[in-house]
mmCIF file of C-alpha atoms in Angstrom:
data_model
loop_
_atom_site.group_PDB
_atom_site.id
_atom_site.type_symbol
_atom_site.label_atom_id
_atom_site.label_comp_id
_atom_site.label_asym_id
_atom_site.label_seq_id
_atom_site.Cartn_x
_atom_site.Cartn_y
_atom_site.Cartn_z
ATOM 1 C CA ARG B 1005 13.760 11.277 9.463
ATOM 2 C CA LYS B 1006 11.149 9.065 7.825
ATOM 3 C CA GLU B 1007 8.676 10.828 5.560
ATOM 4 C CA VAL B 1008 5.712 9.281 7.357
ATOM 5 C CA GLU B 1009 6.054 8.185 10.972
ATOM 6 C CA GLN B 1010 3.708 6.136 13.112
ATOM 7 C CA ASP B 1011 3.888 4.597 16.552
ATOM 8 C CA PRO B 1012 4.143 0.857 15.769
ATOM 9 C CA GLY B 1013 2.246 -0.144 18.918
ATOM 10 C CA PRO B 1014 0.883 -2.649 19.589
ATOM 11 C CA PHE B 1015 -2.162 -1.012 21.057
ATOM 12 C CA ASN B 1016 -4.096 -3.505 23.154
ATOM 13 C CA VAL B 1017 -7.602 -2.319 24.008
ATOM 14 C CA PRO B 1018 -10.761 -3.969 25.312
ATOM 15 C CA GLU B 1019 -13.880 -4.232 23.184
ATOM 16 C CA GLY B 1020 -15.893 -1.050 23.304
ATOM 17 C CA ALA B 1021 -12.887 1.183 23.962
ATOM 18 C CA THR B 1022 -12.008 4.298 22.022
ATOM 19 C CA VAL B 1023 -8.536 4.329 20.549
ATOM 20 C CA ALA B 1024 -6.633 6.979 18.614
ATOM 21 C CA PHE B 1025 -3.613 6.771 16.361
ATOM 22 C CA ASN B 1026 -1.461 9.649 15.200
ATOM 23 C CA CYS B 1027 0.818 9.929 12.243
ATOM 24 C CA THR B 1028 3.264 12.691 11.306
ATOM 25 C CA TYR B 1029 4.533 13.565 7.847
ATOM 26 C CA SER B 1030 7.578 15.573 6.894
ATOM 27 C CA ASN B 1031 6.660 17.174 3.562
ATOM 28 C CA SER B 1032 4.563 20.291 4.033
ATOM 29 C CA ALA B 1033 3.569 20.125 0.349
ATOM 30 C CA SER B 1034 1.754 16.809 0.854
ATOM 31 C CA GLN B 1035 -1.669 16.920 -0.709
ATOM 32 C CA SER B 1036 -3.630 13.740 -0.147
ATOM 33 C CA PHE B 1037 -3.917 11.639 2.971
ATOM 34 C CA PHE B 1038 -5.304 8.201 3.638
ATOM 35 C CA TRP B 1039 -5.694 5.533 6.269
ATOM 36 C CA TYR B 1040 -5.400 1.946 5.108
ATOM 37 C CA ARG B 1041 -6.103 -1.181 7.063
ATOM 38 C CA GLN B 1042 -4.084 -4.369 6.659
ATOM 39 C CA ASP B 1043 -5.091 -7.668 8.185
ATOM 40 C CA CYS B 1044 -2.442 -10.274 8.928
ATOM 41 C CA ARG B 1045 -1.020 -11.751 5.716
ATOM 42 C CA LYS B 1046 -3.506 -9.839 3.573
ATOM 43 C CA GLU B 1047 -3.236 -6.839 1.265
ATOM 44 C CA PRO B 1048 -3.793 -3.261 2.461
ATOM 45 C CA LYS B 1049 -7.293 -1.917 1.917
ATOM 46 C CA LEU B 1050 -8.356 1.701 1.876
ATOM 47 C CA LEU B 1051 -10.139 2.545 5.112
ATOM 48 C CA MET B 1052 -10.766 6.209 4.466
ATOM 49 C CA SER B 1053 -9.391 9.316 2.870
ATOM 50 C CA VAL B 1054 -8.611 12.230 5.156
ATOM 51 C CA TYR B 1055 -10.106 15.571 4.228
ATOM 52 C CA SER B 1056 -8.914 18.972 5.399
ATOM 53 C CA SER B 1057 -12.071 19.560 7.388
ATOM 54 C CA GLY B 1058 -11.950 16.124 8.983
ATOM 55 C CA ASN B 1059 -14.342 13.343 8.154
ATOM 56 C CA GLU B 1060 -16.246 10.528 9.765
ATOM 57 C CA ASP B 1061 -17.309 7.108 8.554
ATOM 58 C CA GLY B 1062 -19.374 5.295 11.131
ATOM 59 C CA ARG B 1063 -17.158 4.590 14.137
ATOM 60 C CA PHE B 1064 -14.075 6.005 12.422
ATOM 61 C CA THR B 1065 -13.043 9.663 12.444
ATOM 62 C CA ALA B 1066 -10.040 11.069 10.604
ATOM 63 C CA GLN B 1067 -8.500 14.471 11.211
ATOM 64 C CA LEU B 1068 -5.797 16.428 9.429
ATOM 65 C CA ASN B 1069 -3.693 19.142 11.024
ATOM 66 C CA ARG B 1070 -1.660 20.784 8.276
ATOM 67 C CA ALA B 1071 0.019 23.290 10.573
ATOM 68 C CA SER B 1072 1.488 20.535 12.723
ATOM 69 C CA GLN B 1073 1.702 18.041 9.855
ATOM 70 C CA TYR B 1074 -0.123 15.208 11.475
ATOM 71 C CA ILE B 1075 -3.076 12.983 10.765
ATOM 72 C CA SER B 1076 -5.148 11.124 13.286
ATOM 73 C CA LEU B 1077 -7.561 8.208 13.263
ATOM 74 C CA LEU B 1078 -10.079 7.702 16.049
ATOM 75 C CA ILE B 1079 -11.943 4.435 16.438
ATOM 76 C CA ARG B 1080 -14.941 4.449 18.760
ATOM 77 C CA ASP B 1081 -16.626 1.405 20.283
ATOM 78 C CA SER B 1082 -13.848 -0.947 19.171
ATOM 79 C CA LYS B 1083 -14.816 -4.355 17.825
ATOM 80 C CA LEU B 1084 -12.778 -7.537 17.770
ATOM 81 C CA SER B 1085 -12.825 -7.252 13.967
ATOM 82 C CA ASP B 1086 -10.974 -3.928 14.167
ATOM 83 C CA SER B 1087 -7.811 -5.834 15.090
ATOM 84 C CA ALA B 1088 -5.385 -5.081 12.272
ATOM 85 C CA THR B 1089 -2.470 -2.867 11.301
ATOM 86 C CA TYR B 1090 -3.424 0.687 10.341
ATOM 87 C CA LEU B 1091 -1.235 2.345 7.745
ATOM 88 C CA CYS B 1092 -0.932 6.104 7.403
ATOM 89 C CA VAL B 1093 -0.358 7.130 3.792
ATOM 90 C CA VAL B 1094 0.501 10.459 2.198
ATOM 91 C CA SER B 1095 0.670 11.614 -1.387
ATOM 92 C CA ASN B 1096 3.050 14.380 -2.393
ATOM 93 C CA ALA B 1097 1.861 14.565 -5.971
ATOM 94 C CA GLY B 1098 -1.427 16.057 -7.028
ATOM 95 C CA ASN B 1099 -2.473 13.082 -9.074
ATOM 96 C CA ASN B 1100 -2.328 10.166 -6.692
ATOM 97 C CA ARG B 1101 0.482 8.677 -8.696
ATOM 98 C CA LYS B 1102 2.787 7.773 -5.847
ATOM 99 C CA LEU B 1103 2.057 7.266 -2.188
ATOM 100 C CA ILE B 1104 4.367 7.406 0.814
ATOM 101 C CA TRP B 1105 3.579 4.696 3.374
ATOM 102 C CA GLY B 1106 4.027 4.604 7.093
ATOM 103 C CA LEU B 1107 5.083 1.325 8.693
ATOM 104 C CA GLY B 1108 1.752 0.952 10.437
ATOM 105 C CA THR B 1109 0.277 0.822 13.909
ATOM 106 C CA SER B 1110 -0.827 -2.545 15.230
ATOM 107 C CA LEU B 1111 -4.156 -2.734 17.049
ATOM 108 C CA ALA B 1112 -5.408 -5.712 19.028
ATOM 109 C CA VAL B 1113 -8.942 -5.498 20.391
ATOM 110 C CA ASN B 1114 -9.463 -8.005 23.190
ATOM 111 C CA PRO B 1115 -12.699 -9.577 24.446
ATOM 112 C CA ASP D 1294 -16.633 -5.570 -7.765
ATOM 113 C CA VAL D 1295 -13.429 -3.961 -9.025
ATOM 114 C CA LYS D 1296 -10.403 -6.150 -8.916
ATOM 115 C CA VAL D 1297 -6.663 -6.411 -9.102
ATOM 116 C CA THR D 1298 -5.658 -9.994 -9.722
ATOM 117 C CA GLN D 1299 -2.209 -11.428 -9.150
ATOM 118 C CA SER D 1300 -1.464 -14.648 -10.935
ATOM 119 C CA SER D 1301 -0.074 -16.641 -8.023
ATOM 120 C CA ARG D 1302 -0.658 -16.588 -4.294
ATOM 121 C CA TYR D 1303 2.458 -18.580 -3.409
ATOM 122 C CA LEU D 1304 5.584 -19.275 -5.431
ATOM 123 C CA VAL D 1305 8.784 -21.139 -4.674
ATOM 124 C CA LYS D 1306 11.689 -20.571 -7.043
ATOM 125 C CA ARG D 1307 15.333 -21.494 -7.138
ATOM 126 C CA THR D 1308 18.214 -19.046 -6.975
ATOM 127 C CA GLY D 1309 19.119 -17.822 -10.453
ATOM 128 C CA GLU D 1310 15.725 -18.534 -12.016
ATOM 129 C CA LYS D 1311 13.921 -15.872 -14.001
ATOM 130 C CA VAL D 1312 10.600 -15.180 -12.293
ATOM 131 C CA PHE D 1313 7.501 -13.525 -13.743
ATOM 132 C CA LEU D 1314 4.794 -12.056 -11.537
ATOM 133 C CA GLU D 1315 1.654 -11.029 -13.359
ATOM 134 C CA CYS D 1316 -0.950 -8.464 -12.341
ATOM 135 C CA VAL D 1317 -4.214 -7.621 -14.102
ATOM 136 C CA GLN D 1318 -6.742 -4.920 -13.199
ATOM 137 C CA ASP D 1319 -10.252 -4.490 -14.556
ATOM 138 C CA MET D 1320 -10.821 -0.863 -13.524
ATOM 139 C CA ASP D 1321 -9.274 0.853 -16.571
ATOM 140 C CA HIS D 1322 -6.772 2.519 -14.213
ATOM 141 C CA GLU D 1323 -3.869 4.445 -15.692
ATOM 142 C CA ASN D 1324 -1.434 3.863 -12.838
ATOM 143 C CA MET D 1325 -0.067 0.523 -11.730
ATOM 144 C CA PHE D 1326 2.508 -0.278 -9.061
ATOM 145 C CA TRP D 1327 4.648 -3.096 -7.768
ATOM 146 C CA TYR D 1328 5.629 -3.178 -4.108
ATOM 147 C CA ARG D 1329 7.352 -5.606 -1.851
ATOM 148 C CA GLN D 1330 6.527 -5.814 1.820
ATOM 149 C CA ASP D 1331 8.897 -7.131 4.467
ATOM 150 C CA PRO D 1332 8.564 -7.158 8.262
ATOM 151 C CA GLY D 1333 9.932 -3.979 9.781
ATOM 152 C CA LEU D 1334 10.485 -2.351 6.390
ATOM 153 C CA GLY D 1335 6.911 -1.790 5.322
ATOM 154 C CA LEU D 1336 5.817 -1.291 1.740
ATOM 155 C CA ARG D 1337 8.623 -0.409 -0.641
ATOM 156 C CA LEU D 1338 7.961 0.677 -4.190
ATOM 157 C CA ILE D 1339 9.827 -1.290 -6.857
ATOM 158 C CA TYR D 1340 8.444 0.139 -10.113
ATOM 159 C CA PHE D 1341 5.384 1.950 -11.303
ATOM 160 C CA SER D 1342 3.754 2.743 -14.602
ATOM 161 C CA TYR D 1343 1.406 5.568 -15.505
ATOM 162 C CA ASP D 1344 0.665 4.498 -19.064
ATOM 163 C CA VAL D 1345 1.109 1.657 -21.489
ATOM 164 C CA LYS D 1346 4.798 1.065 -22.270
ATOM 165 C CA MET D 1347 5.789 3.655 -19.654
ATOM 166 C CA LYS D 1348 7.644 2.758 -16.480
ATOM 167 C CA GLU D 1349 9.441 4.540 -13.696
ATOM 168 C CA LYS D 1350 11.802 3.251 -11.048
ATOM 169 C CA GLY D 1351 10.622 3.249 -7.519
ATOM 170 C CA ASP D 1352 12.770 3.124 -4.416
ATOM 171 C CA ILE D 1353 14.261 -0.356 -4.862
ATOM 172 C CA PRO D 1354 14.359 -1.288 -8.586
ATOM 173 C CA GLU D 1355 17.657 -3.195 -8.526
ATOM 174 C CA GLY D 1356 17.261 -6.804 -9.630
ATOM 175 C CA TYR D 1357 13.807 -6.198 -11.091
ATOM 176 C CA SER D 1358 12.310 -5.105 -14.379
ATOM 177 C CA VAL D 1359 8.731 -4.528 -15.501
ATOM 178 C CA SER D 1360 6.601 -4.673 -18.583
ATOM 179 C CA ARG D 1361 3.354 -2.939 -19.458
ATOM 180 C CA GLU D 1362 2.244 -3.827 -22.952
ATOM 181 C CA LYS D 1363 -1.478 -3.442 -22.240
ATOM 182 C CA LYS D 1364 -3.237 -1.016 -19.959
ATOM 183 C CA GLU D 1365 -4.708 -3.708 -17.760
ATOM 184 C CA ARG D 1366 -1.553 -5.782 -17.256
ATOM 185 C CA PHE D 1367 1.658 -4.979 -15.387
ATOM 186 C CA SER D 1368 4.316 -7.642 -15.047
ATOM 187 C CA LEU D 1369 7.222 -7.772 -12.621
ATOM 188 C CA ILE D 1370 10.293 -9.731 -13.657
ATOM 189 C CA LEU D 1371 13.052 -10.948 -11.393
ATOM 190 C CA GLU D 1372 15.889 -11.384 -13.836
ATOM 191 C CA SER D 1373 17.876 -13.804 -11.672
ATOM 192 C CA ALA D 1374 16.135 -14.583 -8.413
ATOM 193 C CA SER D 1375 18.148 -14.345 -5.212
ATOM 194 C CA THR D 1376 17.304 -15.324 -1.648
ATOM 195 C CA ASN D 1377 17.075 -11.664 -0.596
ATOM 196 C CA GLN D 1378 14.127 -11.323 -2.967
ATOM 197 C CA THR D 1379 12.074 -13.635 -0.801
ATOM 198 C CA SER D 1380 9.146 -11.399 0.104
ATOM 199 C CA MET D 1381 5.467 -10.567 -0.267
ATOM 200 C CA TYR D 1382 4.896 -8.844 -3.598
ATOM 201 C CA LEU D 1383 1.882 -6.594 -3.958
ATOM 202 C CA CYS D 1384 0.478 -5.082 -7.120
ATOM 203 C CA ALA D 1385 -1.780 -2.019 -6.988
ATOM 204 C CA SER D 1386 -3.580 0.297 -9.356
ATOM 205 C CA SER D 1387 -5.081 3.779 -9.185
ATOM 206 C CA SER D 1388 -6.703 6.294 -11.463
ATOM 207 C CA TRP D 1389 -5.598 9.835 -12.308
ATOM 208 C CA THR D 1390 -8.785 11.308 -11.008
ATOM 209 C CA GLY D 1391 -8.925 9.257 -7.863
ATOM 210 C CA ALA D 1392 -7.045 11.535 -5.504
ATOM 211 C CA ARG D 1393 -9.604 10.576 -2.901
ATOM 212 C CA GLY D 1394 -9.681 6.955 -3.837
ATOM 213 C CA GLY D 1395 -6.235 5.689 -3.043
ATOM 214 C CA TYR D 1396 -5.013 2.379 -4.401
ATOM 215 C CA THR D 1397 -6.601 -0.988 -4.962
ATOM 216 C CA PHE D 1398 -4.294 -3.881 -4.197
ATOM 217 C CA GLY D 1399 -4.138 -7.431 -5.381
ATOM 218 C CA SER D 1400 -4.065 -10.157 -2.767
ATOM 219 C CA GLY D 1401 -0.292 -10.515 -3.049
ATOM 220 C CA THR D 1402 2.217 -13.145 -4.096
ATOM 221 C CA ARG D 1403 4.359 -14.666 -1.387
ATOM 222 C CA LEU D 1404 7.611 -15.559 -3.137
ATOM 223 C CA THR D 1405 10.218 -17.796 -1.581
ATOM 224 C CA VAL D 1406 13.597 -18.114 -3.289
ATOM 225 C CA VAL D 1407 15.587 -21.153 -2.197
#
């Protein structure tokens, strides 16, 4: 079983739609959680950290469920510019030294 | 704006050549990482370093070595390039205290070995 698992998609949604991605992780001792965004042929960029209480950044909401060991990302009012691959990332060390990466979920927002 | 800079965007090398990929960060980060990314395999960690002159093997270190003589610079060396090392190579850095901050990546080096 992979340490971090994501549905690869692709998710095809119209502009303005709400879309949600889930990610599961296998190590119950995992401590830090992130969502990264990667555009085609570009480097990954940190989208947001995921806090235990859940957190929101504009149209993006991240949730963590430690009991079920999953993380979610909700995107509201999708824009064409949201088209990208979204990577779920988990850290098992307390010092952010090494991250475990999911393979990503591909999102295409269509006009 | 904080930056991780990789020396080359595209490289083409011949089989058997020794290849150097350079990475420099200006954020005074302790941790630096080298990944390769291939379709269907995602990001795979080659080596990382948490201090000057320190290095640790990642998940796929075979055929690679690294050097960190200065805090800001982390070099990846392909001792004898092979075609299966054709890939996108990504350098990243992070700080000890940045548990919320994740990594900052360079823009990547697309290496082709012919």
